[in-house]
Coordinates of C-alpha atoms and ligand atoms in Angstrom, one line a residue:
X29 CA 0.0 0.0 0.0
X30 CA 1.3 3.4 -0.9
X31 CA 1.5 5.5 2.1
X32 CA 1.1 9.3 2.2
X33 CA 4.1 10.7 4.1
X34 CA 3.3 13.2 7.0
X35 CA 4.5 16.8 6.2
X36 CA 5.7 18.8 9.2
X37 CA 6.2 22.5 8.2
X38 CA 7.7 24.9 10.6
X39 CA 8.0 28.8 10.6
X40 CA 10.2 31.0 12.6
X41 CA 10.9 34.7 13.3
X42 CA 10.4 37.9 15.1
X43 CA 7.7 39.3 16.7
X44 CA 4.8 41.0 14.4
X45 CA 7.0 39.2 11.3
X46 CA 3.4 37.5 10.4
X47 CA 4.6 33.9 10.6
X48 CA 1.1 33.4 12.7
X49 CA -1.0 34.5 10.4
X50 CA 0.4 32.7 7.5
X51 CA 1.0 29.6 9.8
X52 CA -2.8 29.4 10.8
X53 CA -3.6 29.9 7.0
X54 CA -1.6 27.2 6.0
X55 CA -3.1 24.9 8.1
X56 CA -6.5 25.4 7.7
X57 CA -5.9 25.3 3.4
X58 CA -3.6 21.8 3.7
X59 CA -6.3 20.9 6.2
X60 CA -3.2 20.0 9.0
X61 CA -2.9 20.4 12.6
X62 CA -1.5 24.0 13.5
X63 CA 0.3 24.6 16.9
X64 CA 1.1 28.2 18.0
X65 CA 4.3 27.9 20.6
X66 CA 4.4 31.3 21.3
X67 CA 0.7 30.8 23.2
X68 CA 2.6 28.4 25.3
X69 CA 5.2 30.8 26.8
X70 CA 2.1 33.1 27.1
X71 CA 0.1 30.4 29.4
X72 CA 3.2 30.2 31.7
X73 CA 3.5 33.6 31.1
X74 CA 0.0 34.6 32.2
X75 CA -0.2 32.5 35.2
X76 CA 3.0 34.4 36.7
X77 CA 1.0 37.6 36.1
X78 CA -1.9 35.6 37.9
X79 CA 0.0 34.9 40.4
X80 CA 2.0 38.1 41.1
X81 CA 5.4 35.7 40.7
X82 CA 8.0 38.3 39.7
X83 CA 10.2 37.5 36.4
X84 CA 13.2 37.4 38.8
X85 CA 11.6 34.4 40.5
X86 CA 12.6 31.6 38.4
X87 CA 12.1 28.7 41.0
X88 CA 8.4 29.7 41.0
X89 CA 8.6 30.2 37.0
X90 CA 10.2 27.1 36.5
X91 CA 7.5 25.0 39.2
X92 CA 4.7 27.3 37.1
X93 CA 5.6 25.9 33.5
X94 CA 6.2 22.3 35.4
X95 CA 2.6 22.4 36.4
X96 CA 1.3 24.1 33.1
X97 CA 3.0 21.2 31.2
X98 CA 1.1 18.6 32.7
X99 CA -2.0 20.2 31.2
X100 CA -0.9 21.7 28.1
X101 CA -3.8 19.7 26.3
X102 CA -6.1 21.4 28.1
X103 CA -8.4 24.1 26.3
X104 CA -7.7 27.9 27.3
X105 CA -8.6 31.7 26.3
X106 CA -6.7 32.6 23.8
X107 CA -7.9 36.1 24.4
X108 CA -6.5 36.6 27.7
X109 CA -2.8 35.9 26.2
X110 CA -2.9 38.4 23.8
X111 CA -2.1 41.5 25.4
X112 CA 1.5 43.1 25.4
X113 CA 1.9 42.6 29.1
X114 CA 1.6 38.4 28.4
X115 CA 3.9 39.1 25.5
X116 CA 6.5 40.8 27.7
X117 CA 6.4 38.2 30.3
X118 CA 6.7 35.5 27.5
X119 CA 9.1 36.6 26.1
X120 CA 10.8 37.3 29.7
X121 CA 9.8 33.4 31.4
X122 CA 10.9 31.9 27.5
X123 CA 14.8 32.8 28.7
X124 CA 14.8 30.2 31.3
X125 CA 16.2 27.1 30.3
X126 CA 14.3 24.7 32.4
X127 CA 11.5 26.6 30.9
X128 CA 12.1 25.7 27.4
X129 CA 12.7 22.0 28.4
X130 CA 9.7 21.7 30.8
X131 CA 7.2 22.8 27.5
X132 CA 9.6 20.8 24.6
X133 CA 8.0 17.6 25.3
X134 CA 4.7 18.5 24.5
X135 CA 5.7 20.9 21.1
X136 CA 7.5 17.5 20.1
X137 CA 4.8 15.1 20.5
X138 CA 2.0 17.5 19.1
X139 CA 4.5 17.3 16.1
X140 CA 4.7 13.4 15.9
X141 CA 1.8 12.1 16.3
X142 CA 0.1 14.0 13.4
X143 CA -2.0 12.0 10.8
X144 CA -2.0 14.5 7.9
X145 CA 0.5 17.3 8.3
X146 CA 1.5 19.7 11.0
X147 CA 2.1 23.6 10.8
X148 CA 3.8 24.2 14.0
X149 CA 5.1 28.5 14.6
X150 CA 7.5 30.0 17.5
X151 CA 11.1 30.6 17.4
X152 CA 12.9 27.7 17.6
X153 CA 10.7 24.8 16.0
X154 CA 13.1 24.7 12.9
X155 CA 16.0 23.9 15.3
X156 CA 15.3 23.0 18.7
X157 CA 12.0 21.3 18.3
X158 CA 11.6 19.7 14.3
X159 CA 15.4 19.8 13.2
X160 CA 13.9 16.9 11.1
X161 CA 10.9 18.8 9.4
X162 CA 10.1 18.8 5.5
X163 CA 9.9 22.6 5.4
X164 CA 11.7 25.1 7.0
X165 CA 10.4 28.9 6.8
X166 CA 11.8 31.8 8.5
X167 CA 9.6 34.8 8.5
X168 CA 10.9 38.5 9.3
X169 CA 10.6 42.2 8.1
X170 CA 12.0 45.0 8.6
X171 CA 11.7 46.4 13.2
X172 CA 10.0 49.3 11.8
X173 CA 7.7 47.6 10.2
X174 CA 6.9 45.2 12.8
X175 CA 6.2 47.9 15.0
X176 CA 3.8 49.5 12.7
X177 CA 2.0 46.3 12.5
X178 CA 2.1 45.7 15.7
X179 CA 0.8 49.5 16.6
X180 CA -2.2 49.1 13.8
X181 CA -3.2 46.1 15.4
X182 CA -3.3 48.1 19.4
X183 CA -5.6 50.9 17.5
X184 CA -7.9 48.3 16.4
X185 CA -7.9 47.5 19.3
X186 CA -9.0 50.5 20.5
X187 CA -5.6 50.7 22.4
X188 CA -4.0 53.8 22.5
X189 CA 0.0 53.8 22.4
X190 CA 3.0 55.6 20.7
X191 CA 4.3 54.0 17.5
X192 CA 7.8 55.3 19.4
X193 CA 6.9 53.3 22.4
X194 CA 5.8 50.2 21.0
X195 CA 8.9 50.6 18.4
X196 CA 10.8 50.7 21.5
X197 CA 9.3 47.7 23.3
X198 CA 10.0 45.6 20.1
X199 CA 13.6 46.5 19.9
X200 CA 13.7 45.6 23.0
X201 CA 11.9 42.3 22.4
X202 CA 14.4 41.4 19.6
X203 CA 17.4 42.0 21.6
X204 CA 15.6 39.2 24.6
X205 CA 15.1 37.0 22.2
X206 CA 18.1 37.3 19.9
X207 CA 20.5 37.1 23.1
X208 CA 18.9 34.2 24.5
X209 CA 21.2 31.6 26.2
X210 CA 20.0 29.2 23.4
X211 CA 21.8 29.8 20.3
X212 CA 19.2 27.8 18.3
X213 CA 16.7 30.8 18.0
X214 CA 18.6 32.0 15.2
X215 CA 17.2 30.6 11.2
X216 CA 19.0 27.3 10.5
X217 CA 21.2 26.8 7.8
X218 CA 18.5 24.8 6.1
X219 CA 15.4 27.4 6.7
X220 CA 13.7 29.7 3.7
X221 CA 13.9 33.2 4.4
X222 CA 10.7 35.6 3.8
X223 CA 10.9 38.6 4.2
X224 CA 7.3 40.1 4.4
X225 CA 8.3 43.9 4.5
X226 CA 6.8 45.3 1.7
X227 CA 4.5 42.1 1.3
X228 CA 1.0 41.9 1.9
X229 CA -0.5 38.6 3.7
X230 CA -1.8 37.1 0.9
X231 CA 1.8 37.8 -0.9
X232 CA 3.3 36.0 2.1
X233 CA 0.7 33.1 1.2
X234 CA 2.0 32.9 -2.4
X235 CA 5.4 32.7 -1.3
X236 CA 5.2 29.9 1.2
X237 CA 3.1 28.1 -1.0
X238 CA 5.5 28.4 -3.8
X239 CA 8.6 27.2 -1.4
X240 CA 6.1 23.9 0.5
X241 CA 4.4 23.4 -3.6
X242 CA 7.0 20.6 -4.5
X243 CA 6.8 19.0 -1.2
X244 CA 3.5 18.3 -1.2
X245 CA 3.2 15.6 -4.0
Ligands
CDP26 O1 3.5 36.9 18.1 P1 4.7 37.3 18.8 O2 6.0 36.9 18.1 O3 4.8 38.7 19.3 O4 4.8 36.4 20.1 P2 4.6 34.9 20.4 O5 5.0 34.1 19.2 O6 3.3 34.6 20.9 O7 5.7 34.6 21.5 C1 5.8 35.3 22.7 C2 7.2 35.2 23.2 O8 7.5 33.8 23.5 C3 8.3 35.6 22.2 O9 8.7 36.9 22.4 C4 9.5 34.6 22.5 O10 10.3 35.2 23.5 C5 8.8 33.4 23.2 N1 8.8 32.2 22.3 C6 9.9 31.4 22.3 O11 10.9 31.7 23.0 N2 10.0 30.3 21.6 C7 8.9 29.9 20.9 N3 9.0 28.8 20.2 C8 7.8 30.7 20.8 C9 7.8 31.9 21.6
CDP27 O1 2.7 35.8 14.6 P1 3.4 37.1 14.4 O2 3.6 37.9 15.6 O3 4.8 36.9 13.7 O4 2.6 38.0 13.4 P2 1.1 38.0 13.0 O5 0.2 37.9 14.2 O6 0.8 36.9 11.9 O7 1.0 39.4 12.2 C1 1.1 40.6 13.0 C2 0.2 41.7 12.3 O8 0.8 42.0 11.1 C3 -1.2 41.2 12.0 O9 -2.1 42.2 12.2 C4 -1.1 40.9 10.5 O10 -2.4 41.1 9.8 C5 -0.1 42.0 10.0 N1 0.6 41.6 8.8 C6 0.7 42.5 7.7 O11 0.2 43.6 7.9 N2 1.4 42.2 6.6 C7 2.0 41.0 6.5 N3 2.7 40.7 5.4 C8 1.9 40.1 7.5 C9 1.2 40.4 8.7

């Protein structure tokens, strides 16, 4: 019997790059199972806020995430994760090394036991979780233009801030998560680069598809 082999695509990159977006859109057209990593740093992330744990408090952080990962399957509010001060925190607790580990198991079996496909977004899925995957895609534009996405997406919000401030706070972002202990959040060596500056979503789409097209057959 001919088989159909499993496809597991991964996409890295900075924060506001779009990898997402295009990650979610992906899986629902290939019809595969989509897992957004970042939310997961945002659960342990949230339940420090929750519990007024401090980001210097990494025993508690690390106990947290130990907990969380026990019931990672569980559903949660997606909602509640998505404001600036989870993604702060994330981005924060996600320097921890026991951290990483205590949530890896979970990214990694989501990844294997896939019938179809898997779409799987974050940081370090190309090379820490999936150094095996099909498809590597590394996602990124410009800071400036991160921030202005980033800054449209707070008005619609109804949010106010200052494109300088949130400019700022990704800056800042990049240099946490570019200066991580963990070498591996940097693009592999095998990853395709995007870079979505001057792209609109559904030009990001045609790219990826172009890149995964001959994988898929
Ligand atoms: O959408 P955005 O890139 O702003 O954030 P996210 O993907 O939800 O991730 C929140 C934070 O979690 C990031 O700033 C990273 O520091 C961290 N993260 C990570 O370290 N490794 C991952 N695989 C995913 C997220
Ligand atoms: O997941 P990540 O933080 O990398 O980015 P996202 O949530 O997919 O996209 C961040 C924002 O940028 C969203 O509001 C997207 O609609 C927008 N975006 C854009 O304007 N142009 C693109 N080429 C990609 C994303």
């Amino acid at each position: 019997m001919n088989e159909t082999k499993v496809i597991v695509i991964t996409i890295d990159g900075p924060a506001a790059s779009g990898k997402g977006s295009l990650a979610k859109k992906l899986a629902e057209m290939l019809d595969y199972d989509f897992l957004d990593t970042g939310a997961l740093y945002r659960r342990v992330a949230l339940k420090v806020i929750e519990n007024n744990v401090n980001a210097d408090e990494i025993d508690k952080i690390i106990t947290i995430s130990k907990d969380l990962s026990q019931n990672l399957h569980e559903k949660y509010d997606d909602s509640a994760l998505r404001n600036d001060k989870v993604g702060e925190m994330a981005s924060k607790v996600a320097q921890i090394s026991d951290v990483r580990t205590n949530l890896d198991d979970f990214q990694r079996n989501f990844a294997k036991n896939v019938t179809k496909g898997a779409v799987l977004d974050g940081r370090d899925i190309g090379t820490v979780i999936c150094p095996d995957a099909d498809i590597k895609l590394f996602v990124t534009a410009s800071v400036e233009k991160r921030a202005m996405r980033r800054h449209k997406e707070l008005q619609s919000r109804g949010i106010e801030a200052k494109y300088s401030s949130v400019l700022a706070e990704m800056q800042e972002r990049d240099e946490r998560d570019s200066t991580r202990l963990n070498e591996h959040l940097k693009p592999s060596h095998d990853c395709h680069v995007i870079d979505t500056s001057d792209m609109t979503p559904n030009q990001v789409m045609d790219a990826a598809l172009e890149i995964i097209g001959p994988f898929l057959h």
